[in-house]
Coordinates of C-alpha atoms and ligand atoms in Angstrom, one line a residue:
M1 CA 9.0 9.3 31.1
N2 CA 8.8 12.3 28.7
A3 CA 5.0 12.5 28.1
E4 CA 5.2 14.7 25.1
K5 CA 5.5 13.3 21.6
P6 CA 8.9 13.6 20.0
F7 CA 9.3 16.3 17.4
F8 CA 11.4 15.0 14.5
Y9 CA 13.5 17.7 13.0
D10 CA 15.3 16.4 9.9
V11 CA 18.7 17.8 8.9
T12 CA 19.3 15.6 5.8
L13 CA 19.0 18.5 3.4
R14 CA 21.5 20.6 5.4
D15 CA 23.9 18.6 7.5
G16 CA 23.5 15.5 5.3
N17 CA 23.8 17.5 2.1
Q18 CA 26.8 19.5 3.1
A19 CA 28.7 16.2 3.6
L20 CA 27.9 14.6 0.2
K21 CA 30.6 14.3 -2.3
K22 CA 28.2 15.9 -4.8
P23 CA 25.6 18.0 -2.9
W24 CA 22.1 17.8 -4.3
N25 CA 20.7 20.4 -6.7
L26 CA 17.2 21.8 -6.3
K27 CA 15.4 19.0 -8.2
Q28 CA 17.2 16.4 -6.1
K29 CA 16.5 18.2 -2.8
E30 CA 12.8 18.4 -3.8
I31 CA 12.6 14.6 -4.2
I32 CA 14.1 14.1 -0.7
F33 CA 11.9 16.9 0.7
N34 CA 8.8 15.1 -0.6
K35 CA 10.0 11.9 0.9
L36 CA 10.4 13.6 4.2
I37 CA 6.9 14.9 4.0
E38 CA 5.6 11.3 3.3
L39 CA 7.6 10.0 6.2
G40 CA 5.9 12.7 8.3
V41 CA 8.7 14.6 10.0
Q42 CA 7.6 17.7 11.9
G43 CA 10.5 20.0 10.9
I44 CA 12.9 20.2 8.0
E45 CA 16.1 22.2 7.9
V46 CA 16.1 22.8 4.1
G47 CA 19.7 24.2 3.8
F48 CA 22.2 26.9 4.6
A49 CA 20.7 29.8 2.6
G50 CA 23.8 32.0 3.0
A51 CA 26.2 29.3 1.7
S52 CA 25.5 29.6 -2.0
D53 CA 23.0 30.9 -4.5
M54 CA 22.1 27.3 -5.3
D55 CA 21.3 26.5 -1.7
F56 CA 19.4 29.8 -1.3
A57 CA 17.2 29.0 -4.3
A58 CA 16.5 25.5 -2.9
C59 CA 15.6 26.9 0.5
E60 CA 13.3 29.4 -1.0
Y61 CA 11.6 26.9 -3.3
L62 CA 11.1 24.3 -0.6
A63 CA 9.6 26.9 1.8
K64 CA 7.1 27.9 -1.0
I65 CA 5.9 24.3 -1.5
A66 CA 6.0 23.2 2.1
P67 CA 2.8 21.9 3.7
Q68 CA 1.3 24.2 6.3
D69 CA 2.0 22.1 9.3
V70 CA 5.7 21.5 8.8
V71 CA 8.4 23.8 10.3
I72 CA 10.8 25.0 7.6
S73 CA 14.1 26.2 8.7
G74 CA 17.5 27.4 7.4
L75 CA 20.8 27.5 9.1
A76 CA 22.7 30.7 9.8
R77 CA 25.9 31.6 11.5
A78 CA 25.4 34.1 14.3
I79 CA 25.8 37.0 11.8
E80 CA 23.3 39.3 10.3
Y81 CA 24.1 38.4 6.7
D82 CA 23.3 34.7 7.2
I83 CA 20.2 35.4 9.3
K84 CA 18.8 37.7 6.6
K85 CA 19.5 35.2 3.9
V86 CA 17.5 32.6 5.9
Y87 CA 14.7 35.0 6.4
E88 CA 14.5 35.9 2.7
A89 CA 14.4 32.2 1.8
V90 CA 12.0 30.7 4.4
K91 CA 9.6 33.6 5.0
Y92 CA 7.2 31.9 2.5
A93 CA 6.6 28.9 4.8
K94 CA 3.6 28.9 7.1
K95 CA 5.9 27.9 9.9
P96 CA 9.3 29.5 9.2
R97 CA 12.3 29.1 11.5
V98 CA 15.9 30.4 11.7
H99 CA 18.5 28.2 13.2
T100 CA 21.5 30.2 14.3
F101 CA 24.6 28.8 16.0
I102 CA 27.9 29.6 17.5
A103 CA 30.5 27.4 19.3
L104 CA 30.4 27.6 23.1
S105 CA 33.1 25.1 24.1
E106 CA 36.2 26.5 25.7
F107 CA 38.4 24.8 23.2
N108 CA 36.5 26.1 20.1
M109 CA 36.1 29.6 21.5
K110 CA 39.8 29.8 22.2
Y111 CA 41.3 28.1 19.1
V112 CA 38.7 28.4 16.4
L113 CA 36.7 31.5 17.1
Q114 CA 39.7 33.0 18.9
K115 CA 37.4 35.1 21.1
E116 CA 36.7 35.5 24.8
P117 CA 33.6 33.8 26.1
E118 CA 31.9 37.1 27.0
E119 CA 32.3 38.3 23.4
V120 CA 30.9 35.0 22.0
Q121 CA 28.0 35.2 24.4
K122 CA 27.2 38.8 23.2
T123 CA 27.4 37.7 19.6
A124 CA 24.9 34.9 20.3
V125 CA 22.5 37.2 22.1
N126 CA 22.7 39.8 19.3
A127 CA 22.2 37.3 16.6
V128 CA 19.0 35.9 18.3
K129 CA 17.7 39.5 18.9
F130 CA 18.2 40.3 15.3
A131 CA 16.6 37.1 14.2
R132 CA 13.6 37.7 16.4
S133 CA 13.2 41.2 15.1
L134 CA 13.2 40.0 11.5
F135 CA 11.1 36.9 11.9
G136 CA 8.5 38.5 14.3
K137 CA 6.9 37.0 17.4
D138 CA 5.2 33.9 15.9
A139 CA 8.2 32.3 14.1
D140 CA 10.7 30.0 15.7
V141 CA 14.2 31.1 16.6
Q142 CA 16.5 28.2 17.3
F143 CA 19.9 28.7 18.9
S144 CA 22.6 26.0 18.9
A145 CA 25.7 25.8 21.0
E146 CA 28.0 24.2 18.6
H147 CA 30.3 21.6 20.3
F148 CA 27.9 21.4 23.3
G149 CA 29.2 17.9 23.9
D150 CA 32.6 19.4 24.8
C151 CA 31.1 21.9 27.3
E152 CA 31.5 19.9 30.5
S153 CA 34.1 22.3 31.8
N154 CA 32.1 25.5 31.2
I155 CA 28.5 24.2 31.5
D156 CA 27.5 27.0 33.9
F157 CA 28.6 29.6 31.3
V158 CA 26.8 27.7 28.6
I159 CA 23.6 27.6 30.6
E160 CA 23.9 31.3 31.3
T161 CA 24.2 31.9 27.6
F162 CA 21.1 29.8 26.9
L163 CA 19.1 31.8 29.4
A164 CA 20.4 35.0 27.8
V165 CA 19.4 33.9 24.3
I166 CA 16.0 32.8 25.5
E167 CA 15.6 36.2 27.0
A168 CA 16.6 37.6 23.6
G169 CA 13.9 35.7 21.8
A170 CA 15.1 32.1 21.2
N171 CA 12.4 29.5 21.8
V172 CA 14.4 26.3 20.8
I173 CA 17.7 25.5 22.4
N174 CA 19.6 22.9 20.5
L175 CA 22.4 20.8 22.1
P176 CA 24.7 19.4 19.4
N177 CA 27.2 16.6 20.0
T178 CA 29.1 18.1 17.1
V179 CA 31.8 15.4 17.4
E180 CA 31.0 12.3 19.3
R181 CA 34.1 11.8 21.4
S182 CA 33.2 9.9 24.5
R183 CA 30.5 7.9 26.2
P184 CA 26.8 8.9 26.0
G185 CA 26.5 9.3 29.8
K186 CA 28.7 12.4 29.7
F187 CA 26.5 14.1 27.1
L188 CA 23.4 13.0 28.9
N189 CA 24.6 14.5 32.2
L190 CA 24.9 17.8 30.3
V191 CA 21.4 17.5 28.8
K192 CA 20.0 16.8 32.2
K193 CA 21.6 19.9 33.7
V194 CA 20.3 22.1 30.8
A195 CA 16.8 20.6 31.1
E196 CA 16.7 21.3 34.8
K197 CA 17.6 24.9 34.3
I198 CA 15.6 25.7 31.2
Q199 CA 12.5 23.8 32.1
D200 CA 9.6 25.1 29.9
K201 CA 11.3 28.4 29.0
A202 CA 12.3 26.8 25.6
I203 CA 12.1 23.6 23.7
I204 CA 15.2 21.5 24.2
S205 CA 16.6 19.8 21.1
V206 CA 19.5 17.4 20.6
H207 CA 21.7 17.0 17.5
C208 CA 24.1 14.1 17.7
H209 CA 26.8 13.1 15.4
N210 CA 27.8 9.4 15.1
D211 CA 31.5 9.4 15.2
L212 CA 31.7 6.5 17.6
G213 CA 28.4 4.9 16.5
M214 CA 26.3 5.9 19.6
A215 CA 24.3 8.8 18.2
T216 CA 21.1 6.8 18.2
A217 CA 21.5 5.8 21.9
T218 CA 22.4 9.3 22.9
T219 CA 19.4 10.8 21.1
V220 CA 17.0 8.3 22.4
E221 CA 18.1 8.7 26.0
S222 CA 18.1 12.5 25.6
Y223 CA 14.4 12.2 24.8
F224 CA 13.8 10.6 28.2
L225 CA 15.6 13.4 29.9
G226 CA 13.4 16.0 28.4
A227 CA 14.7 16.8 24.9
R228 CA 11.5 17.0 22.8
Q229 CA 13.1 17.9 19.5
L230 CA 15.3 15.2 18.0
E231 CA 17.5 16.2 15.1
C232 CA 18.2 13.3 12.8
S233 CA 18.8 12.5 9.2
L234 CA 17.8 10.0 6.7
N235 CA 20.2 7.0 6.5
G236 CA 22.3 8.8 9.1
L237 CA 23.7 11.1 6.4
G238 CA 25.9 13.9 7.7
E239 CA 29.5 15.1 8.3
R240 CA 32.1 12.3 8.8
A241 CA 30.3 9.2 10.2
G242 CA 27.1 11.1 9.9
N243 CA 24.2 12.4 12.1
T244 CA 21.7 10.4 14.1
N245 CA 19.8 7.9 12.0
I246 CA 16.1 8.8 12.1
Y247 CA 14.9 5.2 11.5
E248 CA 16.8 3.8 14.4
V249 CA 15.5 6.5 16.8
A250 CA 12.0 6.2 15.6
I251 CA 12.0 2.4 16.1
A252 CA 13.8 2.5 19.4
L253 CA 11.1 5.0 20.7
Y254 CA 8.3 2.9 19.2
N255 CA 9.6 -0.2 20.9
S256 CA 9.8 1.7 24.1
G257 CA 6.1 2.5 24.0
V258 CA 6.5 6.2 22.8
E259 CA 4.0 7.5 20.4
V260 CA 6.1 8.2 17.3
P261 CA 4.6 10.7 14.9
L262 CA 6.1 9.2 11.8
N263 CA 4.8 7.0 9.0
L264 CA 7.0 4.1 9.9
K265 CA 5.9 2.0 6.9
K266 CA 7.7 4.5 4.7
I267 CA 11.1 3.9 6.3
Y268 CA 12.5 1.2 4.0
E269 CA 11.5 2.8 0.7
T270 CA 12.8 6.1 1.9
A271 CA 16.1 4.5 2.8
V272 CA 16.5 2.9 -0.6
L273 CA 15.7 6.1 -2.4
V274 CA 18.1 8.2 -0.3
S275 CA 20.9 5.6 -0.8
E276 CA 20.5 5.8 -4.5
M277 CA 20.4 9.6 -4.5
A278 CA 23.3 10.0 -2.2
E279 CA 25.2 7.3 -4.1
I280 CA 26.0 5.8 -0.7
P281 CA 25.1 2.1 -0.6
I282 CA 23.3 0.7 2.4
Y283 CA 25.8 -1.4 4.3
E284 CA 24.3 -4.9 4.4
K285 CA 24.4 -5.1 8.2
M286 CA 23.0 -1.6 8.7
P287 CA 20.3 -1.8 11.5
L288 CA 16.8 -2.2 10.2
I289 CA 17.5 -1.3 6.5
G290 CA 20.5 -3.4 5.6
D291 CA 19.9 -6.3 3.3
D292 CA 21.0 -8.6 6.0
A293 CA 19.6 -6.8 9.0
L294 CA 16.6 -9.1 9.3
A295 CA 18.2 -12.3 8.1
H296 CA 18.6 -15.5 10.0
R297 CA 21.3 -18.1 9.3
S298 CA 21.9 -20.0 12.5
G299 CA 19.6 -23.0 13.0
I300 CA 18.6 -21.9 16.6
H301 CA 17.7 -18.4 15.4
Q302 CA 15.8 -19.8 12.4
D303 CA 13.8 -22.1 14.6
G304 CA 12.9 -19.4 17.1
A305 CA 12.0 -16.9 14.4
A306 CA 9.8 -19.5 12.6
K307 CA 8.0 -20.4 15.9
T308 CA 7.2 -16.8 16.6
K309 CA 6.4 -15.7 13.0
G310 CA 3.6 -13.1 12.9
M311 CA 3.9 -12.2 16.6
K312 CA 4.4 -8.6 17.5
K313 CA 7.4 -9.5 19.6
G314 CA 9.4 -12.2 17.8
A315 CA 12.3 -14.3 18.8
Y316 CA 15.6 -13.0 17.3
R317 CA 14.0 -10.0 15.6
P318 CA 13.7 -6.3 16.7
I319 CA 10.6 -5.6 14.7
Q320 CA 8.2 -7.2 12.2
P321 CA 9.7 -6.2 8.9
E322 CA 6.3 -5.0 7.7
L323 CA 6.4 -2.3 10.3
I324 CA 9.0 -0.4 8.3
G325 CA 7.6 -1.5 4.9
R326 CA 10.0 -4.4 4.3
E327 CA 8.8 -7.6 2.8
G328 CA 9.9 -10.1 5.3
E329 CA 12.7 -11.8 7.0
F330 CA 15.4 -13.5 5.0
I331 CA 16.3 -17.0 5.9
G332 CA 19.6 -18.3 4.4
F333 CA 21.0 -21.8 4.5
T334 CA 24.6 -22.2 5.5
S335 CA 26.6 -24.9 7.3
Q336 CA 25.2 -23.3 10.5
S337 CA 21.6 -23.6 9.5
G338 CA 18.9 -26.2 10.4
K339 CA 15.9 -28.0 9.0
T340 CA 13.6 -24.9 9.6
A341 CA 15.6 -23.0 7.0
I342 CA 15.2 -25.8 4.4
Y343 CA 11.5 -26.1 5.2
E344 CA 10.9 -22.3 4.8
I345 CA 13.1 -21.8 1.7
I346 CA 11.7 -24.8 -0.2
N347 CA 8.1 -24.2 0.7
N348 CA 8.5 -20.5 -0.2
A349 CA 9.9 -21.5 -3.6
G350 CA 6.6 -23.3 -4.2
Y351 CA 7.6 -26.9 -3.5
P352 CA 6.0 -28.7 -0.7
I353 CA 8.3 -30.2 1.9
S354 CA 7.6 -31.6 5.3
M355 CA 9.7 -31.0 8.4
E356 CA 10.8 -34.6 8.4
E357 CA 12.0 -34.3 4.8
A358 CA 13.8 -31.1 5.6
Q359 CA 15.4 -32.9 8.5
Y360 CA 16.6 -35.6 6.1
L361 CA 18.0 -33.0 3.7
Q362 CA 19.7 -31.0 6.4
P363 CA 23.0 -33.0 6.7
I364 CA 23.2 -33.3 2.9
M365 CA 22.8 -29.6 2.3
K366 CA 25.1 -28.8 5.3
K367 CA 27.9 -30.8 3.7
I368 CA 27.5 -28.9 0.4
A369 CA 27.3 -25.6 2.3
E370 CA 30.5 -26.3 4.2
E371 CA 32.3 -26.0 0.9
R372 CA 30.3 -23.4 -0.9
G373 CA 29.0 -21.1 1.8
E374 CA 25.4 -20.0 1.7
L375 CA 23.3 -22.0 -0.8
T376 CA 21.1 -20.3 -3.3
E377 CA 17.5 -21.3 -3.6
S378 CA 18.2 -23.0 -6.9
E379 CA 21.1 -25.0 -5.4
M380 CA 18.7 -26.1 -2.6
L381 CA 16.1 -27.1 -5.1
D382 CA 18.7 -29.2 -7.0
V383 CA 19.2 -31.2 -3.8
Y384 CA 15.5 -31.3 -3.1
F385 CA 14.9 -32.8 -6.5
K386 CA 17.8 -35.2 -6.4
E387 CA 17.1 -36.4 -2.9
L388 CA 13.3 -36.3 -2.7
I389 CA 11.9 -36.4 -6.2
Y390 CA 14.3 -38.6 -8.1
I391 CA 15.6 -40.7 -5.3
K392 CA 18.2 -43.3 -6.3
G393 CA 18.3 -46.5 -4.3
P394 CA 17.9 -50.3 -4.6
Y395 CA 14.4 -50.2 -6.0
R396 CA 13.6 -49.5 -9.7
L397 CA 10.2 -50.0 -11.4
V398 CA 10.6 -52.2 -14.5
K399 CA 7.1 -52.9 -15.6
F400 CA 3.6 -52.1 -14.4
E401 CA 0.6 -53.5 -16.4
D402 CA -3.1 -53.5 -15.8
I403 CA -4.7 -56.9 -15.2
D404 CA -8.0 -55.8 -13.9
V405 CA -8.9 -52.1 -13.1
A406 CA -12.7 -52.4 -13.5
N407 CA -13.3 -53.3 -9.8
E408 CA -12.8 -51.5 -6.6
I409 CA -9.8 -53.6 -5.9
E410 CA -7.5 -53.3 -8.9
K411 CA -5.0 -55.9 -10.0
Y412 CA -1.6 -55.3 -11.7
Y413 CA 1.3 -57.2 -13.0
I414 CA 4.4 -55.6 -11.5
V415 CA 8.1 -56.1 -12.2
I416 CA 10.6 -54.5 -9.8
E417 CA 14.4 -54.5 -9.7
Y418 CA 15.6 -54.7 -6.1
N419 CA 19.4 -54.6 -5.6
G420 CA 20.0 -55.8 -9.1
K421 CA 17.5 -58.8 -8.8
I422 CA 14.3 -58.9 -10.9
I423 CA 11.2 -59.6 -8.9
E424 CA 7.8 -60.0 -10.5
G425 CA 4.4 -60.5 -9.0
I426 CA 0.7 -59.5 -8.9
G427 CA -0.2 -56.5 -6.8
E428 CA -3.7 -55.7 -5.5
G429 CA -5.2 -52.6 -4.0
K430 CA -7.3 -49.5 -4.4
G431 CA -4.7 -48.1 -6.9
P432 CA -1.2 -48.5 -8.1
I433 CA 0.4 -47.5 -4.8
E434 CA -1.5 -49.9 -2.7
A435 CA -0.8 -52.6 -5.3
I436 CA 3.0 -52.1 -5.1
V437 CA 2.9 -52.0 -1.3
Y438 CA 1.0 -55.3 -1.4
M439 CA 3.4 -56.9 -3.9
I440 CA 6.5 -55.8 -1.9
R441 CA 5.0 -57.1 1.4
R442 CA 4.5 -60.5 -0.2
T443 CA 7.5 -61.0 -2.3
L444 CA 10.2 -59.2 -0.2
E445 CA 8.5 -59.7 3.1
Q446 CA 8.9 -56.0 4.0
N447 CA 6.6 -55.0 6.7
I448 CA 5.6 -51.7 5.1
K449 CA 2.2 -49.9 5.3
L450 CA 0.8 -46.9 3.4
L451 CA -0.5 -44.4 5.9
H452 CA -1.6 -41.4 3.7
Y453 CA -1.8 -40.5 0.1
K454 CA -2.4 -37.1 -1.6
Q455 CA -2.0 -35.8 -5.1
I456 CA -1.8 -32.1 -5.8
A457 CA -1.4 -30.0 -9.0
L458 CA 1.9 -28.0 -9.1
N459 CA 3.4 -25.5 -11.5
D460 CA 6.9 -26.8 -11.8
N461 CA 9.0 -23.9 -13.1
E462 CA 12.1 -26.0 -12.9
L463 CA 10.8 -28.4 -15.5
G464 CA 8.4 -26.3 -17.6
S465 CA 5.5 -24.1 -16.9
K466 CA 2.6 -26.6 -17.3
A467 CA 1.0 -28.1 -14.3
K468 CA 2.3 -31.3 -12.9
A469 CA 1.0 -33.8 -10.5
M470 CA 2.8 -34.2 -7.2
T471 CA 2.0 -37.3 -5.3
I472 CA 2.8 -37.2 -1.6
I473 CA 2.6 -40.3 0.5
Q474 CA 3.3 -41.3 4.0
L475 CA 4.8 -44.8 4.5
T476 CA 5.9 -46.7 7.5
D477 CA 8.2 -49.6 8.0
L478 CA 6.7 -51.3 11.0
D479 CA 9.6 -53.6 11.8
K480 CA 12.1 -50.7 11.7
D481 CA 9.8 -48.2 13.4
L482 CA 10.3 -45.7 10.6
K483 CA 7.7 -43.3 9.3
I484 CA 8.4 -41.2 6.2
I485 CA 6.8 -38.7 3.9
C486 CA 7.9 -39.0 0.3
R487 CA 6.8 -37.6 -3.0
S488 CA 7.1 -37.6 -6.8
L489 CA 6.5 -35.1 -9.5
H490 CA 5.3 -36.1 -13.0
D491 CA 3.0 -34.7 -15.7
D492 CA 1.3 -38.1 -15.8
T493 CA -0.8 -38.5 -12.7
R494 CA -0.4 -42.3 -12.6
K495 CA 3.3 -42.2 -13.1
A496 CA 3.5 -39.6 -10.3
N497 CA 1.9 -42.2 -8.0
L498 CA 4.2 -45.0 -9.2
Y499 CA 7.4 -43.0 -8.7
A500 CA 6.2 -41.8 -5.3
I501 CA 6.1 -45.3 -3.9
I502 CA 9.4 -46.2 -5.5
N503 CA 10.9 -43.0 -4.0
G504 CA 9.4 -44.0 -0.7
L505 CA 10.9 -47.5 -0.8
N506 CA 14.3 -46.1 -1.7
L507 CA 14.1 -43.5 1.1
L508 CA 13.1 -46.1 3.7
E509 CA 16.2 -48.1 2.6
K510 CA 18.4 -45.1 3.0
L511 CA 17.1 -44.4 6.5
K512 CA 17.5 -48.0 7.4
D513 CA 21.1 -47.8 6.4
Q514 CA 21.5 -44.6 8.4
K515 CA 20.0 -46.3 11.5
K516 CA 22.4 -49.2 11.3
Ligands
KIV601 O1 26.9 19.5 14.4 C1 26.6 20.7 14.7 O2 27.1 21.3 15.7 C2 25.8 21.4 13.8 C3 25.2 22.7 14.2 C4 25.2 23.7 13.2 C5 23.9 22.5 14.9 O3 25.4 20.9 12.7
ZN602 ZN1 25.7 18.7 12.8

């Protein structure tokens, strides 16, 4: 394993910026620059100073405000004009760097540069020599072989050129996959060859584009082959399908046990800001930062995620969302979801629900979701209220009057409607709930028993902001071997108790019907 820490060299302000439909102005670049500093990158390519006056001014300004420990670099073609421009702009930084490049692939030298390899090599060496003479011995001179990914056929020439530019003063050799055309393994073989030849004569860097969606994989694996500098961009901004996404690389390395010198908690807020400023929305399935990237909808996944909540390695999740400054995982309820989703969503909305109740609601909600797709929290609460709080069934309370409430065992006169028939009687117990249970046992010969009773105060936003009483009871039907939790919500504490037991009786009837 590569023992050295990775060096994150960010190219958002150069490669990312040059690909924007509306490149950033100085003020906008400064905002992104400050975010990069907060994120903690080690190097920033602030622009292409020779490209325009606007970019020159931005490079110069950012070099002036840069923290002392961050490498500030500008891009230059292998020509004196560009190199001078970079020097004029970044010389104010404590750690200035020039990044000069030329294509070394056979295809590009022949068809784009239209020059012989020897001439291209000479240009590269002269550019590096010039850069070193201007920047002095302490600054960094980075050389890139543009289209390095296409250099399989002339890799010996490319390595020879690298050794020559190192001799001329380059101390960083960058290997760009300027266009990602094939499998990562081919690029990695080339990186390996270069690393073996260069060893510690220069720092090896990789710069991958994401045309086929594998830039993260290629960059991460290059690190393990000896590339210490990883060129990445925020949100993967860059030409065409973009550059390597810095967040993905950072997390892949972190999850692989590498010490990652970034403030990972800043990732999510950075991504949101960059998306707004680039006017490029974050695709909802985008790894790590997409709205849906940490969501669970299948019942099996929801169950596993809930059982491993809070653990560093969780089931069905690459990271704890808090690691990158996200709030938490999203659990959605669809026709594919299970009781855990209902349990989590309803409880998170502030309404207590037991797993048994969630299980009872699951087929009901599933049916609705089959038609509507994912249910919103408020649609789920509608079902919760309808099915658990205002349960309709054969029982209805008609009258409930005190006879004797002065003693420990209270007495009530109770009238109940059951399947359209009026039943009246006297109920006795330590409160209204026990009294109704007593009365039902005697008059309807139902073998029911109250197991638990609890009343809590709840702020019911659905029905107004004042506190309400929620009564939660556990009831069993001993003949049918059924045990349920049921509840009721009311602003009158006594009524909350009365409706809870009626709800419970109705729920038992429903479950009895289901069992038949
Ligand atoms: O993709 C590329 O080849 C580049 C170079 C200038 C490094 O951006
Ligand atoms: Zn690039």
